[in-house]
Amino acid sequence: MNQEQLLKHHQAICNEAFELMKKKNHDYAGKDGTTPFANFEKAEMMGLCSTEAGMMVRILDKISRITTYIDAGELKVENEGYSDAVIDLINYLVLFSGYIKSKETARLKPVKFPQRTG
């Protein structure tokens, strides 16, 4: 693979990840999309772990599948090859990044106090 082919591959895999993110986030966050991290936040609400730790567990799941592929040369679950794990990993990392960014943005918002009258 040369550089041009690699860049085309990058664009194609990112487009595939983007389309899958839209579909899966609809299913997990609801059609209005107001809570894109809802399935991860549920783990925190249940007292299981932080939202970030829940995300890391899913990321490590995908790394484990890729490691198995590297070690065994194959994956046994049909319709879920190494490329599916790569796409999922991309999306989990984007979700993680978005969640952290939303927390940082929320911290930086100025607090608005009600105006006193009279």
Short mmCIF file of C-alpha atoms in Angstrom, two decimals:
data_model
loop_
_atom_site.label_atom_id
_atom_site.label_comp_id
_atom_site.label_asym_id
_atom_site.label_seq_id
_atom_site.Cartn_x
_atom_site.Cartn_y
_atom_site.Cartn_z
CA MET A 1 0.00 0.00 0.00
CA ASN A 2 1.37 3.39 -0.94
CA GLN A 3 0.59 6.74 0.70
CA GLU A 4 -2.28 7.58 -1.66
CA GLN A 5 -3.87 4.18 -1.07
CA LEU A 6 -3.42 4.56 2.68
CA LEU A 7 -5.13 7.96 2.67
CA LYS A 8 -8.03 6.57 0.61
CA HIS A 9 -8.28 3.68 3.08
CA HIS A 10 -8.29 6.17 5.96
CA GLN A 11 -11.11 8.15 4.39
CA ALA A 12 -13.14 5.03 3.64
CA ILE A 13 -12.76 3.54 7.12
CA CYS A 14 -13.59 6.88 8.78
CA ASN A 15 -16.69 7.24 6.58
CA GLU A 16 -17.75 3.71 7.53
CA ALA A 17 -17.17 4.45 11.22
CA PHE A 18 -19.14 7.71 10.93
CA GLU A 19 -22.16 6.01 9.33
CA LEU A 20 -22.13 3.23 11.92
CA MET A 21 -21.85 5.80 14.74
CA LYS A 22 -24.98 7.57 13.47
CA LYS A 23 -26.96 4.32 13.44
CA LYS A 24 -25.75 2.95 16.75
CA ASN A 25 -26.01 6.27 18.55
CA HIS A 26 -29.61 6.53 17.42
CA ASP A 27 -30.28 3.13 18.98
CA TYR A 28 -28.44 3.91 22.23
CA ALA A 29 -29.20 7.63 22.63
CA GLY A 30 -32.70 7.76 21.19
CA LYS A 31 -33.89 9.36 18.01
CA ASP A 32 -33.66 12.88 19.43
CA GLY A 33 -29.97 12.28 20.17
CA THR A 34 -29.92 14.41 23.32
CA THR A 35 -27.96 11.84 25.34
CA PRO A 36 -25.28 10.38 23.08
CA PHE A 37 -23.41 8.84 26.03
CA ALA A 38 -26.50 7.37 27.74
CA ASN A 39 -25.48 3.71 27.67
CA PHE A 40 -22.13 4.50 29.30
CA GLU A 41 -23.64 6.88 31.85
CA LYS A 42 -26.04 4.13 32.96
CA ALA A 43 -23.10 2.16 34.38
CA GLU A 44 -22.25 5.17 36.55
CA MET A 45 -25.88 5.68 37.58
CA MET A 46 -26.00 2.04 38.70
CA GLY A 47 -22.85 2.55 40.78
CA LEU A 48 -20.84 0.06 38.72
CA CYS A 49 -18.08 2.38 37.54
CA SER A 50 -17.48 5.85 36.17
CA THR A 51 -18.68 6.67 32.68
CA GLU A 52 -15.07 6.89 31.55
CA ALA A 53 -14.23 3.48 33.03
CA GLY A 54 -17.26 1.99 31.26
CA MET A 55 -15.94 3.37 28.00
CA MET A 56 -12.49 1.96 28.70
CA VAL A 57 -13.95 -1.50 29.28
CA ARG A 58 -15.54 -1.43 25.82
CA ILE A 59 -12.29 -0.13 24.29
CA LEU A 60 -10.35 -2.96 25.94
CA ASP A 61 -12.93 -5.49 24.66
CA LYS A 62 -12.15 -4.40 21.10
CA ILE A 63 -8.39 -4.42 21.72
CA SER A 64 -8.77 -7.98 23.05
CA ARG A 65 -10.56 -9.05 19.85
CA ILE A 66 -7.83 -7.49 17.71
CA THR A 67 -5.17 -9.19 19.86
CA THR A 68 -6.92 -12.53 19.38
CA TYR A 69 -6.95 -11.94 15.62
CA ILE A 70 -3.23 -11.18 15.67
CA ASP A 71 -2.43 -14.24 17.81
CA ALA A 72 -4.82 -16.74 16.19
CA GLY A 73 -5.04 -15.34 12.68
CA GLU A 74 -8.83 -15.58 12.76
CA LEU A 75 -11.95 -14.76 14.74
CA LYS A 76 -14.68 -17.36 15.21
CA VAL A 77 -17.76 -15.11 15.41
CA GLU A 78 -19.26 -14.87 11.93
CA ASN A 79 -19.96 -11.39 10.54
CA GLU A 80 -17.55 -9.82 13.09
CA GLY A 81 -14.06 -9.74 11.70
CA TYR A 82 -11.07 -7.69 12.75
CA SER A 83 -12.29 -4.77 10.62
CA ASP A 84 -15.51 -4.60 12.67
CA ALA A 85 -13.43 -4.40 15.85
CA VAL A 86 -11.33 -1.63 14.29
CA ILE A 87 -14.44 0.38 13.33
CA ASP A 88 -15.91 -0.11 16.81
CA LEU A 89 -12.62 0.93 18.39
CA ILE A 90 -12.53 4.12 16.31
CA ASN A 91 -16.07 4.93 17.41
CA TYR A 92 -15.44 4.19 21.10
CA LEU A 93 -12.41 6.47 21.02
CA VAL A 94 -14.48 9.22 19.37
CA LEU A 95 -17.18 8.74 22.02
CA PHE A 96 -14.57 8.91 24.77
CA SER A 97 -13.07 12.07 23.29
CA GLY A 98 -16.52 13.65 22.91
CA TYR A 99 -17.49 12.78 26.45
CA ILE A 100 -14.31 14.27 27.92
CA LYS A 101 -14.70 17.38 25.76
CA SER A 102 -18.32 17.83 26.89
CA LYS A 103 -17.24 17.56 30.54
CA GLU A 104 -14.48 20.14 30.01
CA THR A 105 -16.88 22.47 28.20
CA ALA A 106 -19.43 22.16 31.00
CA ARG A 107 -16.75 23.06 33.57
CA LEU A 108 -15.72 26.15 31.62
CA LYS A 109 -19.22 27.60 31.21
CA PRO A 110 -19.69 30.68 33.37
CA VAL A 111 -22.30 30.43 36.08
CA LYS A 112 -25.18 32.80 35.49
CA PHE A 113 -26.79 34.27 38.57
CA PRO A 114 -30.30 35.69 38.51
CA GLN A 115 -30.51 39.45 38.21
CA ARG A 116 -31.54 41.20 41.40
CA THR A 117 -34.34 43.65 41.08
CA GLY A 118 -35.12 46.60 43.30
#
